[in-house]
Amino acid sequence: MKMERLPPVTSSLQPSNHPYLNGAWTPLLEEVDATDLDVIEGAIPTDIDGVYVRNTENQVQQPLGRYHPFDGDGMVHMISFKDGHADYRNRFIRTRGFEAEQEAGQSLWGGLMDGPGVSLRPGFGAHGGLKDSSSTDVVVHGGKIVSTFYQCGEAYWLDPETLEQGGVASWGPLDGVSAHTKVDEATGELLFFNYSKHAPYMHYGVVDRHGKLTHYTPVPLPGARLPHDMAFSANYSILNDLPVFWDEELLKRGIHAVRAHDGLPSRFAVIPRYGQAKDVRWFEARPTYILHFLNAYEDGDEVVMDAYFQENPTPRPLADAPDGYGHMMGFLDEHSFLPRLHRYRFNLKTGETTERHLDERTLEFGMFNQRYAGKPYRYAYSTTSKPGWFLFTGFVKHDLETGESWQVSLPDGRYASEAPFVPRIGAQDEDDGYLVSFIIDETAGRSECVLIDCKRFEDGPVCRIALPHKISSGTHAVWADRELIRNGFVAA
Ligand SMILES: [Fe+2]
């Protein structure tokens, strides 16, 4: 491996015992370019060609108030595979907020857990008081990496070969872009939504593969809501209005407190890809909150959508958490909010919803083969997590046709990142490919990239590649074939 370090960023962060500024969540402040990575075990597959891109949260400046890991500055890590070789690089996303804090040499914005008046500058997004750190999600669209923030910020562009900063995406509307934009690899379109504290409270849009906003429409809601993700089938997009959102009375005083609103159902908006507000069909379902969806597809008169249904969307504060962090740690702990793999069927003829769990285990952060996005699919890949912590401990593969499943559990002290499916070049079957993930090895104090052959799932990693430094944990990741980067779409 050959490695070059970039000049260091300016940091005012002090050591602390914060549960999400230590261990696997220790911020990484270093930016590097590394070529010809060393293989620890196995061999780098020669039948994949593309990039795995991971967004992580790395707080650079000393927090003004109480830190929440979703406040951290966005950093993109990329490993590029070609002809059995792998290169790696990582960069902070130079958001307006990051640049302003570099200039000031300190934090300028409070975080998710802070009350009004902590931020020293007006904030961004739906919340209004936060820094837009672009640290939540990442996709590849129109030949560019696009990073986004869950509270609706600007979409930031980076080059998918060099990680050169491309600045703010020109197509982003005034109300911003939520995390979980969706790229339909078959057409190259990017589908997105945003939400805000003012009517109509939500919009939905489509950007073509040349980066042109081709559709933007209001999807009016009864009030301020907190949708996090969306789904799409070949002809429809599916948005949501779930009964877990900011307390309306406290919000009038500038306090952003999330609570369950008893008596309200979950509602899902099924809208044609280029539909208007008048075309939305609303479907009601059991109350819950959903962070993430898997795939959706059409089956006769029905739209089928898979999701992670939360049994307990407003968990109690986590016992044994450090003072002042119990509430935060409960909301970050899947074993507190209990997401279950769940299938909805929305009948477009009758307007009825049917729904059921597909598994009773605590699973989230699902992935599937993107060649099947919007179409009937068979295989889903979920992550398992460490009780009490936002840390991934392994993966479960489901055959949604037979109900069979297979599990890989990591040894103690090793934590995974979100693991997209990488189709093998020339693959004939849906599960002919790999899961790719970054691993943080807390015991050894280093990180690596692993690939799991999905046809031999329970064998565990077939290849382990050393990364040049220990990365921080984070939220989302994506795989992009070189063909998607080059052409903006993947030919059928
Ligand atoms: Fe997310």
Short mmCIF file of C-alpha atoms and ligand atoms in Angstrom, two decimals, residues 136-137 150 179-180 228-229 291-292 364-365 418 475-476, ligand 1:
data_model
loop_
_atom_site.label_atom_id
_atom_site.label_comp_id
_atom_site.label_asym_id
_atom_site.label_seq_id
_atom_site.Cartn_x
_atom_site.Cartn_y
_atom_site.Cartn_z
CA THR A 136 -26.36 11.01 6.78
CA ASP A 137 -26.66 9.44 3.37
CA TYR A 150 -31.50 13.76 7.31
CA ALA A 179 -31.56 11.90 3.22
CA HIS A 180 -32.61 8.81 1.26
CA HIS A 228 -36.87 9.74 7.01
CA ASP A 229 -36.99 7.47 3.96
CA LEU A 291 -36.54 4.66 9.61
CA HIS A 292 -35.81 2.60 6.50
CA GLU A 364 -32.66 -2.71 10.24
CA PHE A 365 -30.48 -1.01 7.59
CA GLU A 418 -24.06 -0.59 6.07
CA THR A 475 -24.93 5.77 9.03
CA HIS A 476 -25.27 5.04 5.30
FE FE B 1 -31.29 6.67 7.25
#
